[in-house]
mmCIF file of C-alpha atoms and ligand atoms in Angstrom:
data_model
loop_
_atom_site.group_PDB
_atom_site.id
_atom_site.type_symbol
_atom_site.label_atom_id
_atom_site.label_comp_id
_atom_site.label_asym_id
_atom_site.label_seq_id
_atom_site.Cartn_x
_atom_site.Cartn_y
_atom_site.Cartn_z
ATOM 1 C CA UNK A 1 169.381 -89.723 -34.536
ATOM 2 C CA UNK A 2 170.307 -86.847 -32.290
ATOM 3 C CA UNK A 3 172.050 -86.008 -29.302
ATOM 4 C CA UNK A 4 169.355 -87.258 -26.678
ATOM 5 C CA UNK A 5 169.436 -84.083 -24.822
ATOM 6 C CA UNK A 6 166.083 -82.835 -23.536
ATOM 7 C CA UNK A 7 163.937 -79.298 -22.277
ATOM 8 C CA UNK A 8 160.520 -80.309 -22.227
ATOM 9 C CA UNK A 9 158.479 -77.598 -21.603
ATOM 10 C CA UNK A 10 154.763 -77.909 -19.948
ATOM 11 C CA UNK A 11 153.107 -75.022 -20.932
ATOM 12 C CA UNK A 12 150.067 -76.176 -18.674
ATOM 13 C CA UNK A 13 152.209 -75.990 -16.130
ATOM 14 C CA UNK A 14 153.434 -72.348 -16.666
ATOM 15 C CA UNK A 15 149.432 -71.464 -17.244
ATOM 16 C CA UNK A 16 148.903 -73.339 -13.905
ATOM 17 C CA UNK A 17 151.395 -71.249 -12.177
ATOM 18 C CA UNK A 18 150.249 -68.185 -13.352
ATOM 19 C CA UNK A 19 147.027 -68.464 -12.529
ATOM 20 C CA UNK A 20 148.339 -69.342 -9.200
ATOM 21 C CA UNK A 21 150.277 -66.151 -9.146
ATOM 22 C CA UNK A 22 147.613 -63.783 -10.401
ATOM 23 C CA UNK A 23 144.925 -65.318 -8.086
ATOM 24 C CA UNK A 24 147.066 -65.051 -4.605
ATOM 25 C CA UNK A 25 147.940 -61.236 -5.630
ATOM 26 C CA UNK A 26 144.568 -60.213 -6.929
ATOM 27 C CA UNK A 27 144.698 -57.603 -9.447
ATOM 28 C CA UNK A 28 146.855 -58.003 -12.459
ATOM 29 C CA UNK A 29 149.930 -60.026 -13.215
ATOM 30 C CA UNK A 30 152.458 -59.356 -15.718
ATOM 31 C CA UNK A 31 154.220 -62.301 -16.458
ATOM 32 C CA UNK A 32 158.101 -61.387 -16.378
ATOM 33 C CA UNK A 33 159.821 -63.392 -19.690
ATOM 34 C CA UNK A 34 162.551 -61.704 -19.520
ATOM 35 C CA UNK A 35 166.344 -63.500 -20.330
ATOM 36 C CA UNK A 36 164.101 -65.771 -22.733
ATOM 37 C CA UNK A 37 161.782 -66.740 -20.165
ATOM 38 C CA UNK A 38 164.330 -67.691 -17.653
ATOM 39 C CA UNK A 39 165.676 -70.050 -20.402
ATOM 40 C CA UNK A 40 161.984 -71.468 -21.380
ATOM 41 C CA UNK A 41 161.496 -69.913 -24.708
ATOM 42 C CA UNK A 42 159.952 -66.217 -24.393
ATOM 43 C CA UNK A 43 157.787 -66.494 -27.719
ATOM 44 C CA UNK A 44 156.744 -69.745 -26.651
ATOM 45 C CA UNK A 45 155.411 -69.014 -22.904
ATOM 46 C CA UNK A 46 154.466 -65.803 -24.470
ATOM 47 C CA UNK A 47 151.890 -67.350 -26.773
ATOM 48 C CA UNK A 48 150.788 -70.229 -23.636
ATOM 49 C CA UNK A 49 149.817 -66.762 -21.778
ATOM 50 C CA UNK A 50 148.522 -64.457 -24.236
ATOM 51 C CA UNK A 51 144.853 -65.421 -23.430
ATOM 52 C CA UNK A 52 145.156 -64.596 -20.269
ATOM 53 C CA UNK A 53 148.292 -62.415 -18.783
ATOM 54 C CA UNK A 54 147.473 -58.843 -18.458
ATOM 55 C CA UNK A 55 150.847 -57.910 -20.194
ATOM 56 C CA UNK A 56 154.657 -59.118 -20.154
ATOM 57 C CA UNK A 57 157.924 -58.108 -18.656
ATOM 58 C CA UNK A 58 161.176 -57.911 -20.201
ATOM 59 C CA UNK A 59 164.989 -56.448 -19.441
ATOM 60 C CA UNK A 60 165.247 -55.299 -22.994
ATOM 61 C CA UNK A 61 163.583 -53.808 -25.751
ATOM 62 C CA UNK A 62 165.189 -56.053 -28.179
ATOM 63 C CA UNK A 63 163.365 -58.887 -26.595
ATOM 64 C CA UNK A 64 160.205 -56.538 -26.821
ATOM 65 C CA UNK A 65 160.337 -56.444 -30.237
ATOM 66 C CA UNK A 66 161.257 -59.914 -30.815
ATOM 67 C CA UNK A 67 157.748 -60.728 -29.017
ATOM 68 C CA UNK A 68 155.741 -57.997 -31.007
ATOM 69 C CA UNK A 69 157.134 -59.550 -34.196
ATOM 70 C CA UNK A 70 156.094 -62.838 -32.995
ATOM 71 C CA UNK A 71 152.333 -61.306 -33.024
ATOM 72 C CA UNK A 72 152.125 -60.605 -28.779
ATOM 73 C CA UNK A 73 149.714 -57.650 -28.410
ATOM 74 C CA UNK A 74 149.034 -57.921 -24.929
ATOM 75 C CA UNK A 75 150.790 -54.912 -22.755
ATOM 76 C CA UNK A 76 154.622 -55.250 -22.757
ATOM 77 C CA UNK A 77 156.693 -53.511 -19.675
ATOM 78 C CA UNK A 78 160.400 -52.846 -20.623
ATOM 79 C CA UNK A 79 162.171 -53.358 -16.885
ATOM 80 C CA UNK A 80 165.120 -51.201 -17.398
ATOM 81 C CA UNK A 81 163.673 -48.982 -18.968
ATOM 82 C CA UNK A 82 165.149 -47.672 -22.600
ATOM 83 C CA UNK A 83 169.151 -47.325 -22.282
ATOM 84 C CA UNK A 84 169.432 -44.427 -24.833
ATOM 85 C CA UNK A 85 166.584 -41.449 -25.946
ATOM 86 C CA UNK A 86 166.540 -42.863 -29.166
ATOM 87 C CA UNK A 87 164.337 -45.737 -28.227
ATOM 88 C CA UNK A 88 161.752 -43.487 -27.463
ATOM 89 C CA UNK A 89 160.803 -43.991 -30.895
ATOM 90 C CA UNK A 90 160.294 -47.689 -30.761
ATOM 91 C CA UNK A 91 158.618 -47.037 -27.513
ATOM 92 C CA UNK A 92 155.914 -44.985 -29.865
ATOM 93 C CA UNK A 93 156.414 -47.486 -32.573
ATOM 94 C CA UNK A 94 155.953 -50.828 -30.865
ATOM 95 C CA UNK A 95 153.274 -49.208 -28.016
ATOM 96 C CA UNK A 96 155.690 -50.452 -25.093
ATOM 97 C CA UNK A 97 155.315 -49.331 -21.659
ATOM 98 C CA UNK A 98 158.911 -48.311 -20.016
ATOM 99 C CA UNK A 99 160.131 -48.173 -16.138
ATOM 100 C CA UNK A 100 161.766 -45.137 -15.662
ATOM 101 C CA UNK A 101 164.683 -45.790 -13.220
ATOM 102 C CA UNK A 102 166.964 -42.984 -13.330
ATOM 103 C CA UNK A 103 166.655 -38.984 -13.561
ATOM 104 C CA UNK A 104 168.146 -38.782 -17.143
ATOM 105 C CA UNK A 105 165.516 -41.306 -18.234
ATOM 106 C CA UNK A 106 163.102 -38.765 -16.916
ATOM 107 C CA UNK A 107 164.933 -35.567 -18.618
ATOM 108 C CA UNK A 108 165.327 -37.840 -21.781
ATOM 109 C CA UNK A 109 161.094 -37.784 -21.604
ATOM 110 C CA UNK A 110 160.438 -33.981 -20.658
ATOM 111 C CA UNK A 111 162.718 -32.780 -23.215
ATOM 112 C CA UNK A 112 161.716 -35.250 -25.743
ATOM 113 C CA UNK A 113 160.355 -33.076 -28.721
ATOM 114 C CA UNK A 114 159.020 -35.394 -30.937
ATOM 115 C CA UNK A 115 157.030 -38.060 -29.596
ATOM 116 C CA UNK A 116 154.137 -39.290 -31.906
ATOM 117 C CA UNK A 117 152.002 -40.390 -28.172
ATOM 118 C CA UNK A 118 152.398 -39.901 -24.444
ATOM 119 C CA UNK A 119 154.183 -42.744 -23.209
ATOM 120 C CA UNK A 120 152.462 -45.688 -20.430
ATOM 121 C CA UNK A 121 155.687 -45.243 -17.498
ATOM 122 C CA UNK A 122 156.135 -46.891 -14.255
ATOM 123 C CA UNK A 123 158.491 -44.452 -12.446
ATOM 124 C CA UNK A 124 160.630 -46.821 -10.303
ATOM 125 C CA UNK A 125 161.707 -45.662 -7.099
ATOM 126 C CA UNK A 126 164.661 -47.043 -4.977
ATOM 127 C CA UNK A 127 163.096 -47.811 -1.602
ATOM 128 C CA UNK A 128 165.993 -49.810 -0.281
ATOM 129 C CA UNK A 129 167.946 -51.982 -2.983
ATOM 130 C CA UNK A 130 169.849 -49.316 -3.357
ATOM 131 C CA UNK A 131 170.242 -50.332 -7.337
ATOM 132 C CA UNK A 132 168.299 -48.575 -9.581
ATOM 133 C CA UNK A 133 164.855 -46.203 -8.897
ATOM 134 C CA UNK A 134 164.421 -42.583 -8.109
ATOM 135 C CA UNK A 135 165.868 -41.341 -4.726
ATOM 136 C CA UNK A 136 162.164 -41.454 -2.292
ATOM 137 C CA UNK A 137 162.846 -37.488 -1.679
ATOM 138 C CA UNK A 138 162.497 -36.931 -5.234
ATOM 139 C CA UNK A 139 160.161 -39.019 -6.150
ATOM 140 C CA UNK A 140 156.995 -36.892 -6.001
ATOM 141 C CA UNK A 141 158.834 -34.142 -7.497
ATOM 142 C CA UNK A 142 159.466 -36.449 -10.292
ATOM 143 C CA UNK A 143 156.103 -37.605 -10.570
ATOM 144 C CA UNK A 144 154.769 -34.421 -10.933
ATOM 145 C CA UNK A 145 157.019 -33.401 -13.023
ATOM 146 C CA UNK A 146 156.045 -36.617 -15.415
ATOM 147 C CA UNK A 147 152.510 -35.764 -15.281
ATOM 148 C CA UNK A 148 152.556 -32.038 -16.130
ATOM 149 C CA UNK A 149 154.301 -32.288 -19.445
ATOM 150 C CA UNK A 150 151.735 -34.028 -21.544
ATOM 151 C CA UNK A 151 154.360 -36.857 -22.718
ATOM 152 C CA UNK A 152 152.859 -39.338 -20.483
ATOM 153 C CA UNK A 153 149.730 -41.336 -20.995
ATOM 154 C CA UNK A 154 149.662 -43.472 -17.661
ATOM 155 C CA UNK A 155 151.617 -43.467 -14.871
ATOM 156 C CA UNK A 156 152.404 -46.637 -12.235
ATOM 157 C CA UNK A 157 154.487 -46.536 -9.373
ATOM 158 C CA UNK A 158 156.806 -49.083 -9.392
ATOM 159 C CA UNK A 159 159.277 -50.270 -6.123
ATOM 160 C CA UNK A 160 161.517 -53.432 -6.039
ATOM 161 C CA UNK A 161 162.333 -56.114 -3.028
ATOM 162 C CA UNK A 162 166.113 -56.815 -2.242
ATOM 163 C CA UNK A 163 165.326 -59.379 0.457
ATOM 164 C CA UNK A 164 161.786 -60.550 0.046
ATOM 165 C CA UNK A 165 163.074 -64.454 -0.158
ATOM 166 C CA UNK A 166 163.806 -63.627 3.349
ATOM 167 C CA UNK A 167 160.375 -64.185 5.380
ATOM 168 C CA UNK A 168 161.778 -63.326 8.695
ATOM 169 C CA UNK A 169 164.116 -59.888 7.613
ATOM 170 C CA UNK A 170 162.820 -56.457 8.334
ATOM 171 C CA UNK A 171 164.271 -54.854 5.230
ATOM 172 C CA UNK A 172 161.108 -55.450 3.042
ATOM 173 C CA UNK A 173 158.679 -54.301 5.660
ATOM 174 C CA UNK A 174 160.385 -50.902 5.257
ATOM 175 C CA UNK A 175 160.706 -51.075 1.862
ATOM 176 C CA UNK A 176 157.061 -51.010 1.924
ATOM 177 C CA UNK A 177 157.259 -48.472 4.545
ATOM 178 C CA UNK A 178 159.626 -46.199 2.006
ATOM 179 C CA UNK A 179 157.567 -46.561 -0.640
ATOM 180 C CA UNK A 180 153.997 -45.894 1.050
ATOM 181 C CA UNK A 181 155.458 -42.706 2.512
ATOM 182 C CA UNK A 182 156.682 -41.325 -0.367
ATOM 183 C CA UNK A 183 154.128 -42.181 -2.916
ATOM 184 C CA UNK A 184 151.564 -41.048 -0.200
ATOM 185 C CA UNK A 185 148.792 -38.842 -2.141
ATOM 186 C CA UNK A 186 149.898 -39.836 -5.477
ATOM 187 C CA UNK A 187 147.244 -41.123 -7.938
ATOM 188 C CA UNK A 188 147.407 -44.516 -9.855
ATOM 189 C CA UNK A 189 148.134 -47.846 -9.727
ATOM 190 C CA UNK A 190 151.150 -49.271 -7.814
ATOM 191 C CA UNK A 191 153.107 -52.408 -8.510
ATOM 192 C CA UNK A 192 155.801 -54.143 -5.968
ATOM 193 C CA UNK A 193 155.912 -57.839 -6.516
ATOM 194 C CA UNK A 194 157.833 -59.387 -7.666
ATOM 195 C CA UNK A 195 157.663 -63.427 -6.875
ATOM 196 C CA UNK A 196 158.738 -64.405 -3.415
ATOM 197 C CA UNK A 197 156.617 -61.166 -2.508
ATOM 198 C CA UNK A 198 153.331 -62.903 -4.290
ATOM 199 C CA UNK A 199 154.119 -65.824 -1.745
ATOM 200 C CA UNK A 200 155.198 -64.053 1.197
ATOM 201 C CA UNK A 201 153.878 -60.608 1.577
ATOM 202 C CA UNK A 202 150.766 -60.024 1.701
ATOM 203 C CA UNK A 203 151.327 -56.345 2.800
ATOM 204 C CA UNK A 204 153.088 -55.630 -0.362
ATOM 205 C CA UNK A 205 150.217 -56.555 -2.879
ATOM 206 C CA UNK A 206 148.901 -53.813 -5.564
ATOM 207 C CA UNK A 207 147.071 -53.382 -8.725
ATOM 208 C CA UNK A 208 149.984 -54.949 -10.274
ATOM 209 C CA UNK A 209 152.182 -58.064 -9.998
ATOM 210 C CA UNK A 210 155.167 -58.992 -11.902
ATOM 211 C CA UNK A 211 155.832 -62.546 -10.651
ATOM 212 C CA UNK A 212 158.706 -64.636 -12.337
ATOM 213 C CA UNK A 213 160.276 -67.226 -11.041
ATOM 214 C CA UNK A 214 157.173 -68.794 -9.918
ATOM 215 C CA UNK A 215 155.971 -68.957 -13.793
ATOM 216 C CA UNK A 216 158.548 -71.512 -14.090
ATOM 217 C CA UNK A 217 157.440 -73.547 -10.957
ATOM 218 C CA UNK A 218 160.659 -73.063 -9.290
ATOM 219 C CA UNK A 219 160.562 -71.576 -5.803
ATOM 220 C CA UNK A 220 162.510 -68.540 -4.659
ATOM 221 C CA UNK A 221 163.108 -69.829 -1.142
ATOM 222 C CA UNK A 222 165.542 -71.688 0.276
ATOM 223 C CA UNK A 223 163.442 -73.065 3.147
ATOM 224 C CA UNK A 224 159.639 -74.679 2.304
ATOM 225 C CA UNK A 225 157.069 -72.641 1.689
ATOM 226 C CA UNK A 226 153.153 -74.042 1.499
ATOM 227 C CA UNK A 227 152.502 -71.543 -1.536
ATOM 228 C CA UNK A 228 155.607 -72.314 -3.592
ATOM 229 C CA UNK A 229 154.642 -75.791 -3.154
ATOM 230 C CA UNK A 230 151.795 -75.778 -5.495
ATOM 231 C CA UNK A 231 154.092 -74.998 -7.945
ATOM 232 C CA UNK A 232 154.569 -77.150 -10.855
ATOM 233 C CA UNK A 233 157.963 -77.837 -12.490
ATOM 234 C CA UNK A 234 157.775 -76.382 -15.908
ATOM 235 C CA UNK A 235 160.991 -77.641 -17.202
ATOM 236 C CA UNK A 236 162.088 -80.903 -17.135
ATOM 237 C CA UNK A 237 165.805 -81.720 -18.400
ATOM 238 C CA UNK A 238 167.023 -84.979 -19.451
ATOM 239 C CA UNK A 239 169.801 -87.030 -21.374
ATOM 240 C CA UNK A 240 170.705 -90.183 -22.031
ATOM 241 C CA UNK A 241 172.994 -92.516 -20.842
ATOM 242 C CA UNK A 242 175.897 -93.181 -23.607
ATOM 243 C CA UNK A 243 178.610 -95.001 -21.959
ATOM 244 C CA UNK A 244 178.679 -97.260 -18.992
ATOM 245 C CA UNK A 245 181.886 -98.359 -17.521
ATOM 246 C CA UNK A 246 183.071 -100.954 -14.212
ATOM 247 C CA UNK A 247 185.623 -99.424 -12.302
ATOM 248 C CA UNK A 248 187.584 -101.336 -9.223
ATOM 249 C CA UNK A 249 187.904 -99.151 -6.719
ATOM 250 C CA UNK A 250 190.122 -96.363 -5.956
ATOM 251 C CA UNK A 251 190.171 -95.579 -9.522
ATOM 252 C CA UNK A 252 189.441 -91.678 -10.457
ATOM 253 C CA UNK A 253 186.892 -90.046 -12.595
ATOM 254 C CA UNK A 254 186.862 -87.469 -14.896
ATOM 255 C CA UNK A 255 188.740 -83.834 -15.137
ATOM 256 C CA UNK A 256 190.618 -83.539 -12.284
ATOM 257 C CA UNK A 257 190.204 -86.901 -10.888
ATOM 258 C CA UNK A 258 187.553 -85.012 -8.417
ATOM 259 C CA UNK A 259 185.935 -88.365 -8.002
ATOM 260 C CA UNK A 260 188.019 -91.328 -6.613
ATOM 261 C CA UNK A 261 185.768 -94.947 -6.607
ATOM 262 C CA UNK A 262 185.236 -95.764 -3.178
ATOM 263 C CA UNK A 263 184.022 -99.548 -3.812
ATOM 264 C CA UNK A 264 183.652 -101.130 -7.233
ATOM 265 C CA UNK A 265 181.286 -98.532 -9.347
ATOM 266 C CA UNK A 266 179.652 -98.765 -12.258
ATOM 267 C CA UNK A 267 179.614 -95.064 -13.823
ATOM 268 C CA UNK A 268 177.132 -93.636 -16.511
ATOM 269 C CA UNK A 269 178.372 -91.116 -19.228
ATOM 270 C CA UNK A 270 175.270 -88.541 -19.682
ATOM 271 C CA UNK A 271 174.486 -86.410 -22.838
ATOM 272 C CA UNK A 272 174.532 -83.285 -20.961
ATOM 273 C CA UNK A 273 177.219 -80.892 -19.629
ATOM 274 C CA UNK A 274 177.694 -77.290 -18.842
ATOM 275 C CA UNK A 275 177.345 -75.688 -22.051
ATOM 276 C CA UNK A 276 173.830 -77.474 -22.155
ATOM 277 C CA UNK A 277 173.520 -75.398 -18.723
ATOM 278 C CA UNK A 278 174.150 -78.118 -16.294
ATOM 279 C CA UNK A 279 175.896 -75.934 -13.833
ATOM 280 C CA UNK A 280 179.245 -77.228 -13.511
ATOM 281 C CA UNK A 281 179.691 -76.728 -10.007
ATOM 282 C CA UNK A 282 177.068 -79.231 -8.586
ATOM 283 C CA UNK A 283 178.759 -81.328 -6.633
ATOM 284 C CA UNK A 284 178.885 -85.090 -5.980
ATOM 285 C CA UNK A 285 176.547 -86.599 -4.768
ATOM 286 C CA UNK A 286 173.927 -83.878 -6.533
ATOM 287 C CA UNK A 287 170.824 -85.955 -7.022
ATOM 288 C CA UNK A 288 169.761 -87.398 -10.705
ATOM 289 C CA UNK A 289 166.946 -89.602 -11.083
ATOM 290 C CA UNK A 290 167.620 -92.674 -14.012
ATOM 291 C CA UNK A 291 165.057 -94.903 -15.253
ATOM 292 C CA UNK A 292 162.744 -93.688 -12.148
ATOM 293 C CA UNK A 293 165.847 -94.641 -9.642
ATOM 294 C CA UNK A 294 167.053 -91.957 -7.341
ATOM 295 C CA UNK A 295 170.992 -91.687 -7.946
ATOM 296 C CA UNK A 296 173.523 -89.360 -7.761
ATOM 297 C CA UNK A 297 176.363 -87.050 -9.795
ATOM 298 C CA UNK A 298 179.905 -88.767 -9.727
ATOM 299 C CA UNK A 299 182.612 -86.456 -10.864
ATOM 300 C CA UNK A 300 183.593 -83.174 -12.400
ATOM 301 C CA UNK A 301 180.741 -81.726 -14.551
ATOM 302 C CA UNK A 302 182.800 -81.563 -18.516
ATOM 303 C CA UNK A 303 181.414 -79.063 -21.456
ATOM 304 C CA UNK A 304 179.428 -81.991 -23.072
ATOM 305 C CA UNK A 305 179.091 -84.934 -20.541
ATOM 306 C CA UNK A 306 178.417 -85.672 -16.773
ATOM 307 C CA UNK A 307 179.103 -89.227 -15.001
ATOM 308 C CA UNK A 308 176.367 -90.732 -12.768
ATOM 309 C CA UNK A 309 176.768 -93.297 -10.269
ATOM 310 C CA UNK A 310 175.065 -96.775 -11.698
ATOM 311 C CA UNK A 311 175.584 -99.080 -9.063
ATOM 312 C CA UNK A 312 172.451 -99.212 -7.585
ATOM 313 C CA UNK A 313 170.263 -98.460 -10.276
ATOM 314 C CA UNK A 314 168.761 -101.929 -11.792
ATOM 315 C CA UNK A 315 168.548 -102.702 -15.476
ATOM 316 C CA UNK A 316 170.560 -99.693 -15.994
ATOM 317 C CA UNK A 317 172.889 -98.673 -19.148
ATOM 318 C CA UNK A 318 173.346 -97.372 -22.693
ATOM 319 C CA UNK A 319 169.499 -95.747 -23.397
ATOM 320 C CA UNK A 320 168.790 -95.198 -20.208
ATOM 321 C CA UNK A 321 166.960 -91.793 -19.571
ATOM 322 C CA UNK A 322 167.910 -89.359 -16.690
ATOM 323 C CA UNK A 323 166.545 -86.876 -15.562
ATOM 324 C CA UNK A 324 168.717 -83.945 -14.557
ATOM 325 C CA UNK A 325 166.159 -81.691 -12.856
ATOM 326 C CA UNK A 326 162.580 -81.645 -13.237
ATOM 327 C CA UNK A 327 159.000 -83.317 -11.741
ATOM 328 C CA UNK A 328 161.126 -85.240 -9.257
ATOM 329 C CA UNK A 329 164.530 -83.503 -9.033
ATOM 330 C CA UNK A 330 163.615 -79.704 -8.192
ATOM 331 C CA UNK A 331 166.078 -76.946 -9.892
ATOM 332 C CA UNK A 332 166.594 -75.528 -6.906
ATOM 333 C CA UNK A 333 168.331 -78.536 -5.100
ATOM 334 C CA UNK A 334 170.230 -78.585 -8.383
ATOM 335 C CA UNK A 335 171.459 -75.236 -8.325
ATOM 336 C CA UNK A 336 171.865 -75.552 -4.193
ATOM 337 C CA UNK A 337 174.376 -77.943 -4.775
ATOM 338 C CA UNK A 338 175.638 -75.624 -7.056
ATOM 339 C CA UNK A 339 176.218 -72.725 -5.176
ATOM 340 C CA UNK A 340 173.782 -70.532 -7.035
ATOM 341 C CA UNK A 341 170.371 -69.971 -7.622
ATOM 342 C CA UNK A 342 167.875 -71.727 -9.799
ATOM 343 C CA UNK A 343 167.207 -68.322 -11.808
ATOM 344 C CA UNK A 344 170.715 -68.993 -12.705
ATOM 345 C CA UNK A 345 170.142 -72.310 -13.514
ATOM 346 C CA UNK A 346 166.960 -72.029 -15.540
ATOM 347 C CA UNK A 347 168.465 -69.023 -17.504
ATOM 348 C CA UNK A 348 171.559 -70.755 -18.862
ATOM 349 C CA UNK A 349 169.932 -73.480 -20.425
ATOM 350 C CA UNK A 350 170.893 -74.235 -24.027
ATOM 351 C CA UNK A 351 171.824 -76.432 -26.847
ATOM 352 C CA UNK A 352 169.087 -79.023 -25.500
ATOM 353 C CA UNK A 353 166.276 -79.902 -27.595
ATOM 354 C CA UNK A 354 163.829 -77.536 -26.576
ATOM 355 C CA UNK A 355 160.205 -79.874 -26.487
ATOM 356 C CA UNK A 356 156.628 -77.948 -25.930
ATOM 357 C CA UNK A 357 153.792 -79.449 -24.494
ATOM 358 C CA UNK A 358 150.391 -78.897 -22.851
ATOM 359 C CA UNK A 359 149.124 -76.051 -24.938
HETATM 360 C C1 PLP B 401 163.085 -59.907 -12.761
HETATM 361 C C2 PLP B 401 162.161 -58.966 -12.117
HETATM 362 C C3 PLP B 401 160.945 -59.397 -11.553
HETATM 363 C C4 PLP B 401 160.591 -60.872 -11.419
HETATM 364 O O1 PLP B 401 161.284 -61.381 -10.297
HETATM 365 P P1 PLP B 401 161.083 -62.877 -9.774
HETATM 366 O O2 PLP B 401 161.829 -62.922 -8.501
HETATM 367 O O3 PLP B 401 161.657 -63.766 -10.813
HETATM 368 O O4 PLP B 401 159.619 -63.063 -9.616
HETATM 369 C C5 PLP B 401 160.071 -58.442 -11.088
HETATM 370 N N1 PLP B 401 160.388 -57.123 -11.126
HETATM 371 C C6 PLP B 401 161.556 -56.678 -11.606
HETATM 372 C C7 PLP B 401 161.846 -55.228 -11.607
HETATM 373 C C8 PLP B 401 162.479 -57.574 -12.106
HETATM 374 O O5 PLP B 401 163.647 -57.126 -12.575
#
């Protein structure tokens, strides 16, 4: 017996959406598994895609190496970019590709005196985030500089989206704008999107894609969108139901007493809490779906437990199976409720029992 605490994972599904991604973009998708695959296992998805993804995306080289170990040949692109000169050397070692944000990343390269091969970079540049990327007036400067010294094998131009979620915002049309103008001239591939741009900007489209959240089958919008909609849920959470209680009403719930019983109630006690990644700010009244029956959160979200309203949900009780998001519950209403995102969401999940199928 175990804690009946549930991740299934349907690798199909991720397959499904990549193909979706890759197709809609044209040209070739890396498939961003960064923060452990936005909680969905990186080696896992990793191996679902290796067939077919052009390459991989990560935040950090540890997680680069972690997938090399793991036997993933395929291309990998380190987002950030290597945080101290050092990892040059694993750069070599490991035959990563880098971003290269920020000048001293760039100085770190041209006065790097021992590298055993040129280096595959995508030179970033900051066309409007405003977070990281080279300054558009230096850019080409920069570039140039790159591709004189001999210590770089490939070169990409690279750009990021602050608002592309947004389909009605002029801030990503001159993004695009930025980055066209300043890249103008320069040879080699180009890469911009990142997922809500795969769905929602055609303009913005490259050789390269680096879609994300999509792989999951979550969408990045807060309003329908016809693309996102052929997404398919990769993750499904569920628990179980482990304690069932009557209350009369008026009586409270949980930490707090955030929940006060309206009419007479009968509450469910679920196998899943925050530090399974259940955000504990969804509110009541957050749907769940038990034993096929749309319900909803009662209550205060604890560490290790969440209460669900029974009343209304036949044949229900100890055993029953909830789902917390999933194929009928989408993350993102879940993390709505929640006052977040479901990137959020999807990357805090732990703890559960972490199920793969479809491969
Ligand atoms: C995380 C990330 C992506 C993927 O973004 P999604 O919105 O999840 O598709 C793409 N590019 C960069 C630079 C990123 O950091």
């Amino acid at each position: 017996m175990s804690r009946p605490t549930f991740a299934d994972i349907r690798l199909d599904h991720l397959v499904h959406n990549y193909r979706l991604a890759k197709s809609h973009h044209g040209g070739n998708a890396l498939a961003t598994i960064k923060a452990n695959a936005y909680g969905h296992g990186a080696i896992a998805c990793a191996e679902a895609l290796h067939e077919e993804a052009d390459g991989f995306a990560v935040a950090a080289i540890e997680e680069a190496i972690q997938l090399r170990q793991a036997g993933i040949t395929k291309p990998i692109l380190l987002l950030e970019g290597f945080f101290e000169p050092a990892e040059l050397a694993l750069i070599n070692q490991y035959d990563f590709w880098t971003a290269v944000h920020h000048r001293w990343q760039v100085d770190a390269i041209l006065n790097a005196s021992n590298l055993k091969a040129p280096i595959n970079v995508w030179l970033k540049m900051d066309s409007g985030m405003h977070r990281v990327g080279i300054h558009p007036s230096e850019y080409r400067a920069v570039w140039q500089a790159l591709e004189a010294s001999g210590k770089v094998s490939k070169l990409t131009k690279m750009t990021h989206f602050a608002r592309a979620d947004e389909p009605n915002v002029d801030a990503t049309t001159k993004q695009i704008r930025t980055f066209e103008l300043n890249t103008e001239g320069l040879e080699g591939d180009s890469s911009i999107c990142n997922s809500p741009a795969i769905l929602a900007w055609s303009d913005a489209y490259r050789q390269w894609a680096r879609p994300g959240i999509m792989l999951y089958g979550a969408t990045p919008f807060s309003e329908p969108q016809p693309l996102a909609a052929q997404l398919k849920p990769v993750m499904q959470l569920t628990a179980g139901v482990i304690g069932v209680r009557e209350l009369p009403a008026g009586e409270p719930i949980g930490y707090g007493a955030r929940f006060i019983t309206e009419t007479p109630t009968k509450v469910g006690v679920v196998s899943c809490g925050y530090a399974d990644g259940y955000p504990r700010l969804a509110k009541t009244g957050t749907p769940v779906m038990i034993d096929g029956h749309m319900s909803r959160l009662i209550g205060r979200v604890s560490m290790d437990m969440l209460t669900v309203d029974l009343t209304n949900v036949p044949n229900a009780g100890i055993g029953s199976r909830v789902e917390l998001w999933g194929d009928l519950i989408p993350v993102s209403t879940v993390a709505e409720s929640a006052g977040t995102i479901p990137y959020e969401i999807l990357c805090n999940v732990k703890r559960a029992h972490f199920r793969y199928s479809g491969k």
